[in-house]
Amino acid sequence: MQLMPQTAERLGVADAFNPASNINGGASYLRALLERYHGNLEETLAAYNTGEEAVDRNGGIPNYPETRAYVREVIGNYFHSSPSGHPLNTTEMRGRNRAEMQKGRLVYTNQ
């Protein structure tokens, strides 16, 4: 995960170079962004990449080539992460973080 110093501080991550702290902080941040953007994965990823302010200011994904490429790449990887070409299902996630269906969406959390 890449946590900017201000974001790490806001999330209570004391040492962003500690793998467990970094992953937990990053997962918490992604969860907060998903809630902020009402489950909109593209806006969530854009905010993770470029910051919430830029997404809010632009009313969606900013027209930054790096951010647009990042969102496309992550979405592409997400939908090609299982042999079926669909997002990983709960069976494939067994033994990892929690996954559950919520309102027709598969939701992964570290809680």
PDB file of C-alpha atoms in Angstrom:
ATOM      1  CA  MET A   1       0.000   0.000   0.000  1.00  0.00           C
ATOM      2  CA  GLN A   2       1.121   3.558  -0.497  1.00  0.00           C
ATOM      3  CA  LEU A   3       0.083   5.804   2.353  1.00  0.00           C
ATOM      4  CA  MET A   4       0.978   9.468   2.226  1.00  0.00           C
ATOM      5  CA  PRO A   5       2.258  10.716   5.593  1.00  0.00           C
ATOM      6  CA  GLN A   6      -0.895  12.761   6.298  1.00  0.00           C
ATOM      7  CA  THR A   7      -3.127   9.810   5.419  1.00  0.00           C
ATOM      8  CA  ALA A   8      -1.112   7.427   7.596  1.00  0.00           C
ATOM      9  CA  GLU A   9      -1.362   9.868  10.491  1.00  0.00           C
ATOM     10  CA  ARG A  10      -5.119  10.280   9.970  1.00  0.00           C
ATOM     11  CA  LEU A  11      -5.529   6.488  10.039  1.00  0.00           C
ATOM     12  CA  GLY A  12      -3.371   6.103  13.135  1.00  0.00           C
ATOM     13  CA  VAL A  13      -0.621   4.209  11.296  1.00  0.00           C
ATOM     14  CA  ALA A  14       2.470   4.862  13.408  1.00  0.00           C
ATOM     15  CA  ASP A  15       4.922   3.117  11.053  1.00  0.00           C
ATOM     16  CA  ALA A  16       3.900   2.962   7.392  1.00  0.00           C
ATOM     17  CA  PHE A  17       7.014   0.832   6.729  1.00  0.00           C
ATOM     18  CA  ASN A  18       5.753  -1.921   9.026  1.00  0.00           C
ATOM     19  CA  PRO A  19       4.041  -4.361   6.621  1.00  0.00           C
ATOM     20  CA  ALA A  20       1.143  -5.297   8.912  1.00  0.00           C
ATOM     21  CA  SER A  21       0.456  -1.686   9.906  1.00  0.00           C
ATOM     22  CA  ASN A  22       0.713  -0.558   6.301  1.00  0.00           C
ATOM     23  CA  ILE A  23      -1.673  -3.191   4.953  1.00  0.00           C
ATOM     24  CA  ASN A  24      -4.213  -2.680   7.736  1.00  0.00           C
ATOM     25  CA  GLY A  25      -4.050   1.102   7.306  1.00  0.00           C
ATOM     26  CA  GLY A  26      -4.348   0.847   3.523  1.00  0.00           C
ATOM     27  CA  ALA A  27      -7.291  -1.551   3.746  1.00  0.00           C
ATOM     28  CA  SER A  28      -9.010   0.757   6.241  1.00  0.00           C
ATOM     29  CA  TYR A  29      -8.405   3.686   3.916  1.00  0.00           C
ATOM     30  CA  LEU A  30      -9.869   1.821   0.940  1.00  0.00           C
ATOM     31  CA  ARG A  31     -12.908   0.848   3.015  1.00  0.00           C
ATOM     32  CA  ALA A  32     -13.404   4.498   4.056  1.00  0.00           C
ATOM     33  CA  LEU A  33     -13.111   5.619   0.438  1.00  0.00           C
ATOM     34  CA  LEU A  34     -15.628   2.988  -0.692  1.00  0.00           C
ATOM     35  CA  GLU A  35     -18.060   4.310   1.911  1.00  0.00           C
ATOM     36  CA  ARG A  36     -17.374   7.934   0.948  1.00  0.00           C
ATOM     37  CA  TYR A  37     -18.017   7.210  -2.744  1.00  0.00           C
ATOM     38  CA  HIS A  38     -21.004   4.913  -2.060  1.00  0.00           C
ATOM     39  CA  GLY A  39     -19.335   1.788  -3.437  1.00  0.00           C
ATOM     40  CA  ASN A  40     -18.191   3.430  -6.675  1.00  0.00           C
ATOM     41  CA  LEU A  41     -14.982   1.483  -7.253  1.00  0.00           C
ATOM     42  CA  GLU A  42     -13.662   3.782  -9.985  1.00  0.00           C
ATOM     43  CA  GLU A  43     -13.996   6.936  -7.870  1.00  0.00           C
ATOM     44  CA  THR A  44     -12.570   5.077  -4.870  1.00  0.00           C
ATOM     45  CA  LEU A  45      -9.491   4.040  -6.847  1.00  0.00           C
ATOM     46  CA  ALA A  46      -9.082   7.514  -8.297  1.00  0.00           C
ATOM     47  CA  ALA A  47      -9.221   9.013  -4.798  1.00  0.00           C
ATOM     48  CA  TYR A  48      -6.706   6.448  -3.543  1.00  0.00           C
ATOM     49  CA  ASN A  49      -4.370   7.381  -6.391  1.00  0.00           C
ATOM     50  CA  THR A  50      -4.720  11.136  -6.578  1.00  0.00           C
ATOM     51  CA  GLY A  51      -6.535  12.200  -3.411  1.00  0.00           C
ATOM     52  CA  GLU A  52     -10.117  12.754  -2.356  1.00  0.00           C
ATOM     53  CA  GLU A  53      -9.933  16.492  -2.973  1.00  0.00           C
ATOM     54  CA  ALA A  54      -9.179  16.028  -6.675  1.00  0.00           C
ATOM     55  CA  VAL A  55     -12.060  13.581  -7.129  1.00  0.00           C
ATOM     56  CA  ASP A  56     -14.465  15.846  -5.234  1.00  0.00           C
ATOM     57  CA  ARG A  57     -13.311  18.958  -7.092  1.00  0.00           C
ATOM     58  CA  ASN A  58     -13.800  17.234 -10.464  1.00  0.00           C
ATOM     59  CA  GLY A  59     -17.056  15.505  -9.574  1.00  0.00           C
ATOM     60  CA  GLY A  60     -15.509  12.152 -10.430  1.00  0.00           C
ATOM     61  CA  ILE A  61     -12.295  10.779 -11.861  1.00  0.00           C
ATOM     62  CA  PRO A  62      -9.962  13.696 -12.656  1.00  0.00           C
ATOM     63  CA  ASN A  63      -8.674  13.931 -16.190  1.00  0.00           C
ATOM     64  CA  TYR A  64      -5.120  13.058 -15.149  1.00  0.00           C
ATOM     65  CA  PRO A  65      -3.553  10.480 -17.479  1.00  0.00           C
ATOM     66  CA  GLU A  66      -1.771   8.705 -14.584  1.00  0.00           C
ATOM     67  CA  THR A  67      -4.969   8.430 -12.529  1.00  0.00           C
ATOM     68  CA  ARG A  68      -7.093   7.256 -15.454  1.00  0.00           C
ATOM     69  CA  ALA A  69      -4.455   4.634 -16.344  1.00  0.00           C
ATOM     70  CA  TYR A  70      -4.265   3.502 -12.701  1.00  0.00           C
ATOM     71  CA  VAL A  71      -8.038   3.069 -12.445  1.00  0.00           C
ATOM     72  CA  ARG A  72      -8.152   1.140 -15.760  1.00  0.00           C
ATOM     73  CA  GLU A  73      -5.282  -1.128 -14.722  1.00  0.00           C
ATOM     74  CA  VAL A  74      -6.651  -1.959 -11.268  1.00  0.00           C
ATOM     75  CA  ILE A  75     -10.169  -2.579 -12.599  1.00  0.00           C
ATOM     76  CA  GLY A  76      -8.710  -4.761 -15.359  1.00  0.00           C
ATOM     77  CA  ASN A  77      -6.676  -6.776 -12.869  1.00  0.00           C
ATOM     78  CA  TYR A  78      -9.666  -7.089 -10.542  1.00  0.00           C
ATOM     79  CA  PHE A  79     -11.900  -8.591 -13.225  1.00  0.00           C
ATOM     80  CA  HIS A  80      -9.165 -10.949 -14.416  1.00  0.00           C
ATOM     81  CA  SER A  81      -8.174 -12.176 -10.966  1.00  0.00           C
ATOM     82  CA  SER A  82      -9.819 -15.569 -11.197  1.00  0.00           C
ATOM     83  CA  PRO A  83      -9.882 -18.266 -13.874  1.00  0.00           C
ATOM     84  CA  SER A  84     -13.507 -17.383 -14.648  1.00  0.00           C
ATOM     85  CA  GLY A  85     -12.569 -13.762 -15.403  1.00  0.00           C
ATOM     86  CA  HIS A  86     -14.810 -12.532 -12.584  1.00  0.00           C
ATOM     87  CA  PRO A  87     -13.744 -11.050  -9.269  1.00  0.00           C
ATOM     88  CA  LEU A  88     -12.567 -13.549  -6.693  1.00  0.00           C
ATOM     89  CA  ASN A  89     -15.421 -15.244  -4.915  1.00  0.00           C
ATOM     90  CA  THR A  90     -15.733 -16.070  -1.226  1.00  0.00           C
ATOM     91  CA  THR A  91     -14.553 -19.659  -1.767  1.00  0.00           C
ATOM     92  CA  GLU A  92     -11.329 -18.406  -3.348  1.00  0.00           C
ATOM     93  CA  MET A  93     -10.913 -15.932  -0.457  1.00  0.00           C
ATOM     94  CA  ARG A  94     -11.259 -18.575   2.275  1.00  0.00           C
ATOM     95  CA  GLY A  95      -8.451 -18.218   4.816  1.00  0.00           C
ATOM     96  CA  ARG A  96      -7.772 -14.597   3.834  1.00  0.00           C
ATOM     97  CA  ASN A  97      -9.651 -11.451   4.697  1.00  0.00           C
ATOM     98  CA  ARG A  98     -13.414 -11.536   5.107  1.00  0.00           C
ATOM     99  CA  ALA A  99     -15.590 -11.449   2.006  1.00  0.00           C
ATOM    100  CA  GLU A 100     -19.362 -11.181   1.903  1.00  0.00           C
ATOM    101  CA  MET A 101     -22.171 -10.232  -0.409  1.00  0.00           C
ATOM    102  CA  GLN A 102     -23.849  -6.920   0.382  1.00  0.00           C
ATOM    103  CA  LYS A 103     -26.631  -5.637  -1.852  1.00  0.00           C
ATOM    104  CA  GLY A 104     -25.369  -7.617  -4.829  1.00  0.00           C
ATOM    105  CA  ARG A 105     -21.722  -6.601  -4.350  1.00  0.00           C
ATOM    106  CA  LEU A 106     -18.861  -8.759  -3.133  1.00  0.00           C
ATOM    107  CA  VAL A 107     -17.222  -6.836  -0.299  1.00  0.00           C
ATOM    108  CA  TYR A 108     -13.746  -7.624   1.052  1.00  0.00           C
ATOM    109  CA  THR A 109     -12.625  -6.277   4.408  1.00  0.00           C
ATOM    110  CA  ASN A 110      -9.794  -6.760   6.829  1.00  0.00           C
ATOM    111  CA  GLN A 111     -12.255  -6.828   9.755  1.00  0.00           C
TER     112      GLN A 111
END
